[in-house]
PDB file of C-alpha atoms in Angstrom:
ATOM      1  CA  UNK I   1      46.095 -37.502 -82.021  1.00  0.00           C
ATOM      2  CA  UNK I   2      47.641 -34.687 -84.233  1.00  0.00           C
ATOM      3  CA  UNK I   3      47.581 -36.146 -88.149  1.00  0.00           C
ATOM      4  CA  UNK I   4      49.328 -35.063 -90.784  1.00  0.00           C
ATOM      5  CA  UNK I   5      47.094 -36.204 -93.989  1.00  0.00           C
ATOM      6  CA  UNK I   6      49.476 -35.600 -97.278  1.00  0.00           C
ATOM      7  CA  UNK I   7      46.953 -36.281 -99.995  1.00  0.00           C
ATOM      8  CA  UNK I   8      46.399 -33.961-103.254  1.00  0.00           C
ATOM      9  CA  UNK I   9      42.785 -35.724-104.040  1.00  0.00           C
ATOM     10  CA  UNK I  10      40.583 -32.736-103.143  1.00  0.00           C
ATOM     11  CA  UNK I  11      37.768 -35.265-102.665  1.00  0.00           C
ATOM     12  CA  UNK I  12      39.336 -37.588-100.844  1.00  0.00           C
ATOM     13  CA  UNK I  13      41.197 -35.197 -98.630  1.00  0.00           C
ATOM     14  CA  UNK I  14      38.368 -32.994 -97.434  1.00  0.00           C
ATOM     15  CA  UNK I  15      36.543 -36.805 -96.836  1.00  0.00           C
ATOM     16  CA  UNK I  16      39.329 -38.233 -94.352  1.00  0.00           C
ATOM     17  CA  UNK I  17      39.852 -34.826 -92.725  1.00  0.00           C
ATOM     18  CA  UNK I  18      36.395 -34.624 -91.783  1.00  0.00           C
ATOM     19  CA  UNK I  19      36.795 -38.277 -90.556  1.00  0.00           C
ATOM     20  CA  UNK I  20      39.741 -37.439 -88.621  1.00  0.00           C
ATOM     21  CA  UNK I  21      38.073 -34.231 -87.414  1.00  0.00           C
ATOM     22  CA  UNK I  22      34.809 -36.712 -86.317  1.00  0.00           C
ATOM     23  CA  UNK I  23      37.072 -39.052 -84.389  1.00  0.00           C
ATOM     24  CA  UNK I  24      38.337 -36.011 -82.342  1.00  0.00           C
ATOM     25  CA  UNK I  25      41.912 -35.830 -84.266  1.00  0.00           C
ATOM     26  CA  UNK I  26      43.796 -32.582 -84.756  1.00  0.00           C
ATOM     27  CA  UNK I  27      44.282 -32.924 -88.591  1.00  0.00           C
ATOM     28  CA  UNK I  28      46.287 -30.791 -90.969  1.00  0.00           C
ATOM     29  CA  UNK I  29      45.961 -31.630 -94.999  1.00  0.00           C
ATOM     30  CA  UNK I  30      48.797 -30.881 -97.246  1.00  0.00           C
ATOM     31  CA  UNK I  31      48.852 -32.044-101.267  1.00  0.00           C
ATOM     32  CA  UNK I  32      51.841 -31.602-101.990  1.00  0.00           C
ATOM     33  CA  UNK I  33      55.499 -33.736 -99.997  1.00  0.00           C
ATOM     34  CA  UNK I  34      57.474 -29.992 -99.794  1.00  0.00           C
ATOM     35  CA  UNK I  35      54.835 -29.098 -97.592  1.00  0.00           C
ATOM     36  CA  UNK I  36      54.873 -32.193 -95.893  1.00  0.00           C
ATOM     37  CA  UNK I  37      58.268 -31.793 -94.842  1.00  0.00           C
ATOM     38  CA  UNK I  38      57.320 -28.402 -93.901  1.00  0.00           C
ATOM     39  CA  UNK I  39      54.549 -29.030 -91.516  1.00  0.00           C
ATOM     40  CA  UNK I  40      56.795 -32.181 -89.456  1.00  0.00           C
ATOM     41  CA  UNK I  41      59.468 -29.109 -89.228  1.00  0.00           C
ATOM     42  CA  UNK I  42      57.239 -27.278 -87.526  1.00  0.00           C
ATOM     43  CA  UNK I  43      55.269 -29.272 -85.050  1.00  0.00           C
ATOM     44  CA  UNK I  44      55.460 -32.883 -83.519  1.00  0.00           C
ATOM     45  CA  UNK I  45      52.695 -34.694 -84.951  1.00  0.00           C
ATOM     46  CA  UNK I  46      51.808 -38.814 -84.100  1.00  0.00           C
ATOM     47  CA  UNK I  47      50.773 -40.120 -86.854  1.00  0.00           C
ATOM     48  CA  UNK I  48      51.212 -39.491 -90.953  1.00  0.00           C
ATOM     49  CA  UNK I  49      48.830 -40.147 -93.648  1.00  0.00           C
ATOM     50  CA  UNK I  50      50.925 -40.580 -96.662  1.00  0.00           C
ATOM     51  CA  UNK I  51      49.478 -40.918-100.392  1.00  0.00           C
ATOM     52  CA  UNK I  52      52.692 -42.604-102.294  1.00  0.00           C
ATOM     53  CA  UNK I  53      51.618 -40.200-105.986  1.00  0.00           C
ATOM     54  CA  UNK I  54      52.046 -36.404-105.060  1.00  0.00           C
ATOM     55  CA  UNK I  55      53.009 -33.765-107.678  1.00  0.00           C
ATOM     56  CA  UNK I  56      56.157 -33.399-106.641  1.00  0.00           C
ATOM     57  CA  UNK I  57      57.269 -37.122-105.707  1.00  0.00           C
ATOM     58  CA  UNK I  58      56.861 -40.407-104.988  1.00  0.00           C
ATOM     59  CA  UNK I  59      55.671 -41.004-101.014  1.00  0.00           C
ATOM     60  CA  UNK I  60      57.902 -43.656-100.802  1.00  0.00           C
ATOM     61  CA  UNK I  61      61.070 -41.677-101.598  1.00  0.00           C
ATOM     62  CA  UNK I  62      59.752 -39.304 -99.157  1.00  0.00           C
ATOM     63  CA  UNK I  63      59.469 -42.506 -96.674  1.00  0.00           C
ATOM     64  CA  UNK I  64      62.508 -43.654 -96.875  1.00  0.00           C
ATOM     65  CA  UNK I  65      64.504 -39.952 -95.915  1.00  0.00           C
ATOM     66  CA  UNK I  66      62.032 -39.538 -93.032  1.00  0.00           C
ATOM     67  CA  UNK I  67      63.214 -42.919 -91.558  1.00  0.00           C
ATOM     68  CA  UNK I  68      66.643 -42.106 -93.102  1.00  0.00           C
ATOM     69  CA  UNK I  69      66.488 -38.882 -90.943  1.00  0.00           C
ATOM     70  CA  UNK I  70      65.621 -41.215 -87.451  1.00  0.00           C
ATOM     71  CA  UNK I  71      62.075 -40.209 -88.058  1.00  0.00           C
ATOM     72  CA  UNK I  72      60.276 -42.615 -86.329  1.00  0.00           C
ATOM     73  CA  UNK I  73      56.524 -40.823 -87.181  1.00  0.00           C
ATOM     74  CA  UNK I  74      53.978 -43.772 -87.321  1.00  0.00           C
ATOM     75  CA  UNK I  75      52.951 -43.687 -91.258  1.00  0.00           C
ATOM     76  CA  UNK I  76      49.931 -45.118 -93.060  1.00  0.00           C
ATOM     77  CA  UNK I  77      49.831 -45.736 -96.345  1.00  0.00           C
ATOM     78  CA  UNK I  78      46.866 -44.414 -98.358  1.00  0.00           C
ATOM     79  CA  UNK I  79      47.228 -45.432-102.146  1.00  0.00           C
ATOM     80  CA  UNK I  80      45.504 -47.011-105.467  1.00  0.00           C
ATOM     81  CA  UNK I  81      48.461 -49.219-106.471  1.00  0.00           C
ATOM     82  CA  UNK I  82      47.365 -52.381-104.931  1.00  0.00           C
ATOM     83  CA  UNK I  83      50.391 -54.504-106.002  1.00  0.00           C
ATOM     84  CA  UNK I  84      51.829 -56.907-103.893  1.00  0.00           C
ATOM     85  CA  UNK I  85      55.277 -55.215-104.714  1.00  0.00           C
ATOM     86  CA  UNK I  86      54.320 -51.958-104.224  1.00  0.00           C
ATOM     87  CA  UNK I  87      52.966 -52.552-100.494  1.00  0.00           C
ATOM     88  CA  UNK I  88      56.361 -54.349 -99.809  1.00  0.00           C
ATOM     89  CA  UNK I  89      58.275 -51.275-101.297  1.00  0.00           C
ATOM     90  CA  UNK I  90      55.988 -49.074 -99.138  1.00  0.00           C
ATOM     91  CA  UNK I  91      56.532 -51.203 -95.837  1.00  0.00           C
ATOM     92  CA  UNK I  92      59.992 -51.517 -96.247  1.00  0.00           C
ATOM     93  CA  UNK I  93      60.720 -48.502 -96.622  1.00  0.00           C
ATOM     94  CA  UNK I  94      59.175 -47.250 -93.175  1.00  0.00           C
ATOM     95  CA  UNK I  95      55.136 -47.761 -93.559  1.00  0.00           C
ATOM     96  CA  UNK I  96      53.329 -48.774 -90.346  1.00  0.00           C
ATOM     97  CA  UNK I  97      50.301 -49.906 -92.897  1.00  0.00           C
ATOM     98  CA  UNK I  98      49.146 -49.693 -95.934  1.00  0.00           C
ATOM     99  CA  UNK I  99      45.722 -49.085 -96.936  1.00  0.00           C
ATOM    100  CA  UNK I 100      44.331 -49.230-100.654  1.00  0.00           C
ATOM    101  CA  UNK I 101      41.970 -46.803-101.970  1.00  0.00           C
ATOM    102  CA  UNK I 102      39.302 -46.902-102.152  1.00  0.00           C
ATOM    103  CA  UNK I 103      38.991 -47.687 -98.424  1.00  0.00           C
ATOM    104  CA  UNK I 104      36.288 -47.775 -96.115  1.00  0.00           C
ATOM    105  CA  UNK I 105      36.977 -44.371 -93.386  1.00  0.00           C
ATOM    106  CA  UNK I 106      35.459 -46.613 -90.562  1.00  0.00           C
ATOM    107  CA  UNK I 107      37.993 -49.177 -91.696  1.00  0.00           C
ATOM    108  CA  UNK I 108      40.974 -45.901 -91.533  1.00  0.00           C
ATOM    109  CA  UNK I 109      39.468 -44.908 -88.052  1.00  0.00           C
ATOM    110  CA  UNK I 110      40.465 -48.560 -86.656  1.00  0.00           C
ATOM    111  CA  UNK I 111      43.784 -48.761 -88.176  1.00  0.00           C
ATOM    112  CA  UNK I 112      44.808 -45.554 -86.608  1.00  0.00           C
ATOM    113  CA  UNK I 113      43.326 -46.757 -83.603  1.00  0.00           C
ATOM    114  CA  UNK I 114      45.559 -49.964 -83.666  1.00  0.00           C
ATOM    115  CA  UNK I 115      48.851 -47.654 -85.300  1.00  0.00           C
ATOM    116  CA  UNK I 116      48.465 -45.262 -82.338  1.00  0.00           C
ATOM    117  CA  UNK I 117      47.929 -48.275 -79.501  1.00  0.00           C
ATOM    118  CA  UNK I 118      51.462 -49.907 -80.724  1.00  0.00           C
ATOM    119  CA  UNK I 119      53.095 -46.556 -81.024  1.00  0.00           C
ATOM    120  CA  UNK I 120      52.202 -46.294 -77.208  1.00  0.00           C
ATOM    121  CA  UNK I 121      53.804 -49.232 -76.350  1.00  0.00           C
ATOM    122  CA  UNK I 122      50.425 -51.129 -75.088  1.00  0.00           C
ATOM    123  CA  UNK I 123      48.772 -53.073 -78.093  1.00  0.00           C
ATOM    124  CA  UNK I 124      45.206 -54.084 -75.736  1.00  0.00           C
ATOM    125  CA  UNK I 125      42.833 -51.264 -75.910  1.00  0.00           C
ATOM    126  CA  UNK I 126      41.254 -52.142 -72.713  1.00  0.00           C
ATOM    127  CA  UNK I 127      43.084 -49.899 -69.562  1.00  0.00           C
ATOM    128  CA  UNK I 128      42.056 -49.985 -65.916  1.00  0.00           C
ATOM    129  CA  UNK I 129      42.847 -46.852 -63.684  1.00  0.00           C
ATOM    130  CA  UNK I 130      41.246 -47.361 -60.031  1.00  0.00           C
ATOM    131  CA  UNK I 131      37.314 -47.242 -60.959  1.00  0.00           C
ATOM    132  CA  UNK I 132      37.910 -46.447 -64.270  1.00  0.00           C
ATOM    133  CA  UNK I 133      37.187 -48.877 -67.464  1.00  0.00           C
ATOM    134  CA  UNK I 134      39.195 -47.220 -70.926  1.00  0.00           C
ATOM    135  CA  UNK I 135      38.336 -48.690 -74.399  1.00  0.00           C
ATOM    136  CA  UNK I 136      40.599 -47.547 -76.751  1.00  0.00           C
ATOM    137  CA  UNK I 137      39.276 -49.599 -79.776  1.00  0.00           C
ATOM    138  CA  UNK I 138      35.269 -48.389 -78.711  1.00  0.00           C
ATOM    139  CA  UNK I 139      36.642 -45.011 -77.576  1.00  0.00           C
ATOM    140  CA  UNK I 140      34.369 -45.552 -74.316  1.00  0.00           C
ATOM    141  CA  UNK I 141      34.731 -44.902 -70.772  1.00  0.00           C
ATOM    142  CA  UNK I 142      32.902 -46.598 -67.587  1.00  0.00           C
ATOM    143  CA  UNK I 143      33.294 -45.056 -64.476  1.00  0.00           C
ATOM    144  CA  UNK I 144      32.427 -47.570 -61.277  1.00  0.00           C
ATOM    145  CA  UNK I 145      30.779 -49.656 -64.138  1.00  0.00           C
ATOM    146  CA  UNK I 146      28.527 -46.330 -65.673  1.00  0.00           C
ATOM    147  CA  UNK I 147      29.156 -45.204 -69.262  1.00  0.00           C
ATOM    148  CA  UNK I 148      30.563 -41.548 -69.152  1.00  0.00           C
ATOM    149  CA  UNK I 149      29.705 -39.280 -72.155  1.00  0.00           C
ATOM    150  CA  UNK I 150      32.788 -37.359 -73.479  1.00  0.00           C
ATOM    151  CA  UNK I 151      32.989 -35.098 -76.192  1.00  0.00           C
ATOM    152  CA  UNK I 152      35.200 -35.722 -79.483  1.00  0.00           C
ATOM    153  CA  UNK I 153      37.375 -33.431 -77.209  1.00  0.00           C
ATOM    154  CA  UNK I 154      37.661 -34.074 -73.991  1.00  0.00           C
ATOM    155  CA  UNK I 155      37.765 -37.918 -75.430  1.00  0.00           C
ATOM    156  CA  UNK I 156      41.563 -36.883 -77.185  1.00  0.00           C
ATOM    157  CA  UNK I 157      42.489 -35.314 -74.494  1.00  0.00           C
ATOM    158  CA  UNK I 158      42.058 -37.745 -72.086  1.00  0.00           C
ATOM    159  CA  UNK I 159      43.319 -40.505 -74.728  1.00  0.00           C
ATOM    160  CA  UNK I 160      46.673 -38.154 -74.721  1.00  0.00           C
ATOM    161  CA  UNK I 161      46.960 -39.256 -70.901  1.00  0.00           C
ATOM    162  CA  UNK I 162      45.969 -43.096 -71.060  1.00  0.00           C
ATOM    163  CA  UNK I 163      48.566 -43.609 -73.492  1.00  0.00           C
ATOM    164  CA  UNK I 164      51.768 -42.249 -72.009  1.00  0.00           C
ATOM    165  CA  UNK I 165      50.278 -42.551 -68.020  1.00  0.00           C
ATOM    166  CA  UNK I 166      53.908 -41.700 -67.026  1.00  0.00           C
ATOM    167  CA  UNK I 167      54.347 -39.361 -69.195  1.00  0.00           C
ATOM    168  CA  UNK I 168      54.553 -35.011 -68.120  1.00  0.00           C
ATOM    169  CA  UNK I 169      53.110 -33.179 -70.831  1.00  0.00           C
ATOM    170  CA  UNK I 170      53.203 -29.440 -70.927  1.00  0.00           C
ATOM    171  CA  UNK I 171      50.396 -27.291 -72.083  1.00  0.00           C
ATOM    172  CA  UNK I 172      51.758 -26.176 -75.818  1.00  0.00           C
ATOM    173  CA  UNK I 173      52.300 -30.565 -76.494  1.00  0.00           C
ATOM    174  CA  UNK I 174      48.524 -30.959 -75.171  1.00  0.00           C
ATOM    175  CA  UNK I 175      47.299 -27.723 -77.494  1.00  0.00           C
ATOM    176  CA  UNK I 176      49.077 -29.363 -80.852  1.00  0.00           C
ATOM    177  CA  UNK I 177      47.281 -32.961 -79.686  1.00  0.00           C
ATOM    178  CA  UNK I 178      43.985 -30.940 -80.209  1.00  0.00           C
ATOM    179  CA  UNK I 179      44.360 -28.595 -82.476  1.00  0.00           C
ATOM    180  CA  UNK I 180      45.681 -27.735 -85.992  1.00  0.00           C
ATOM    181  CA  UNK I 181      47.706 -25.328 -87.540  1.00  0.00           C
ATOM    182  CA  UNK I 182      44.732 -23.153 -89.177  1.00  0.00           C
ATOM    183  CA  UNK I 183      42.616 -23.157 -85.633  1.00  0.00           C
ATOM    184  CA  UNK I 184      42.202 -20.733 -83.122  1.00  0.00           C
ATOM    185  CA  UNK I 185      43.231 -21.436 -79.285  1.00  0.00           C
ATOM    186  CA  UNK I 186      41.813 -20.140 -76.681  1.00  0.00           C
ATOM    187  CA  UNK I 187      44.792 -19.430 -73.697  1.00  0.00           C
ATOM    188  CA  UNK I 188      42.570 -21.199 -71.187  1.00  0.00           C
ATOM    189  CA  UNK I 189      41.100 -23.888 -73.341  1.00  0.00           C
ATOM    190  CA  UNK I 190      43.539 -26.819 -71.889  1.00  0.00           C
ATOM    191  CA  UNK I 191      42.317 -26.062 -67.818  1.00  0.00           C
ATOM    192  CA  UNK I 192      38.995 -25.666 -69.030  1.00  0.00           C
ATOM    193  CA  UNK I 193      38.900 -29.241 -70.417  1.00  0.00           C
ATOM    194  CA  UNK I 194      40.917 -30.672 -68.050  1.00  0.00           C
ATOM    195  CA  UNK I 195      38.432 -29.336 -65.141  1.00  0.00           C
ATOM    196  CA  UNK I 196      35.457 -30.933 -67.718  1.00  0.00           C
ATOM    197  CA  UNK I 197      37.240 -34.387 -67.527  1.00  0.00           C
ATOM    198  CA  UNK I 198      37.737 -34.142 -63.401  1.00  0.00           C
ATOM    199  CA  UNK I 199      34.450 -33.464 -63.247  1.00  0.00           C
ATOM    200  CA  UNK I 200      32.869 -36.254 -65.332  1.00  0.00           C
ATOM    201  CA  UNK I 201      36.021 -39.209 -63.813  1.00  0.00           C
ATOM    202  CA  UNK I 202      37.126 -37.328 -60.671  1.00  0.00           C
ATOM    203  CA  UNK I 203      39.757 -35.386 -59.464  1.00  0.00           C
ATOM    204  CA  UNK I 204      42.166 -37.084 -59.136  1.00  0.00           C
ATOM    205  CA  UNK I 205      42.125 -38.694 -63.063  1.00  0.00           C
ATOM    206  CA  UNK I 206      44.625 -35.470 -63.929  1.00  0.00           C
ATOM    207  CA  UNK I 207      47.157 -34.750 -62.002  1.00  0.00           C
ATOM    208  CA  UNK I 208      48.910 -30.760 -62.303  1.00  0.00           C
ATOM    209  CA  UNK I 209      52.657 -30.181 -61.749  1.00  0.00           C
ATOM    210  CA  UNK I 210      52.841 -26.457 -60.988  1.00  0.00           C
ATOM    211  CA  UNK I 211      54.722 -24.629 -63.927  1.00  0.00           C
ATOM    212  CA  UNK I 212      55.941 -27.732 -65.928  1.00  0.00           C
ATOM    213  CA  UNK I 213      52.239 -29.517 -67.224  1.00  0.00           C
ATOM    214  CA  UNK I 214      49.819 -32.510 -66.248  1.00  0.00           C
ATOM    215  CA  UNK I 215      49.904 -35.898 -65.799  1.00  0.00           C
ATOM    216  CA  UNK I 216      47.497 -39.260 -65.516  1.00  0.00           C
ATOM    217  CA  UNK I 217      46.840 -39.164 -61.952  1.00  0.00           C
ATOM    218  CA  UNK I 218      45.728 -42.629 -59.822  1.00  0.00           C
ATOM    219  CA  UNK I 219      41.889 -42.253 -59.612  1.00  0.00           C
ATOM    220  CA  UNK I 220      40.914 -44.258 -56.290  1.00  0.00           C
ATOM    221  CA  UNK I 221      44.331 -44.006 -54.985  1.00  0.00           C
ATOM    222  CA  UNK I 222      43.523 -42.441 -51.674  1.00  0.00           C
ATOM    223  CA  UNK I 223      40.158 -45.025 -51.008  1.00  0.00           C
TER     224      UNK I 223
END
């Protein structure tokens, strides 16, 4: 998934990015909510990590004119106010979940996990395609019963395609899935894991539309 993080704790921040990063996220960090509003201008991201104290306002205020604007951004709450009002306030005002610092980033990697799963319209984590055995939840694959390796990669990549399997998505939407505003991309670096994840699943797991993008193909379709 491509995160926005919008947290001014230097300590913190650098800690979930590299979490996110780990997990095989695209992440971009911003401390302050101007550049928040910036960076969802810019590029379509699925998911929002939201700290409710910035230096230049209040995250729910910031909520609440996102959803006010028919933002519909999946956002989790990262705070320290722990109140029983102030998660309300939060969730009312747009929040997917809530979580209160300090948190557990195992604990962050499941709830985006579980955000992201809704968000696709398909709440189990376990998928079948053909021969094919997805965990969303374990982030595992089992091809004809055999546990295939991915890479943090490959892994949101092919994630990108389980979760919309109807879904045409053109090169520059797969390219912001992986990567980050700050990062180099290589022109060829979407064929070249594509042909990775035919290779290791088969190939027919990706299916290419000349000139408009790729699509979840029907592994075993043909046997």
């Amino acid at each position: 998934m491509r995160i926005l993080l919008v947290e001014d704790d230097p300590i913190l921040g650098m800690a979930v990015r590299d979490q996110l990063v780990a997990d095989g996220h695209s992440a971009d960090w911003v401390t302050h909510l101007g550049e928040a509003a910036v960076a969802l201008h810019a590029a379509a991201f699925e998911l929002v990590l939201l700290d409710l104290m910035l230096p230049d306002g209040r995250g729910t205020d910031f909520l609440k004119r996102l959803r006010s604007a028919g933002d519909v951004t999946p956002v989790i709450v990262l705070t320290a106010r722990d109140q029983i009002s102030d998660r309300i306030a939060a969730l009312d005002a747009g929040a997917d979940d809530y979580l209160v610092k300090p948190f557990d980033l195992f604990e962050l990697s499941a709830r985006i996990r579980a955000v992201g799963r809704r968000y696709a319209g398909n709440p189990n984590p376990l998928v079948t395609l053909g021969d094919i055995e997805v965990d969303l939840a374990a982030r595992s694959v089992r091809r004809a019963g055999r546990m295939v390796a991915l890479t943090a990669r490959e892994w949101s990549l092919f994630e990108a395609f389980v979760q919309r399997p109807h879904q045409l998505m053109s090169k520059p939407q797969l390219e912001e899935r992986l990567y980050s505003f700050d990062a180099e991309v290589e022109s060829n670096t979407i064929e070249v894991y594509i042909a990775r994840l035919r290779k290791k699943l088969g190939a027919d797991v990706i299916e290419t539309v000349r000139g408009m993008g790729y699509r979840l193909g029907t592994p075993g379709a043909e046997a």
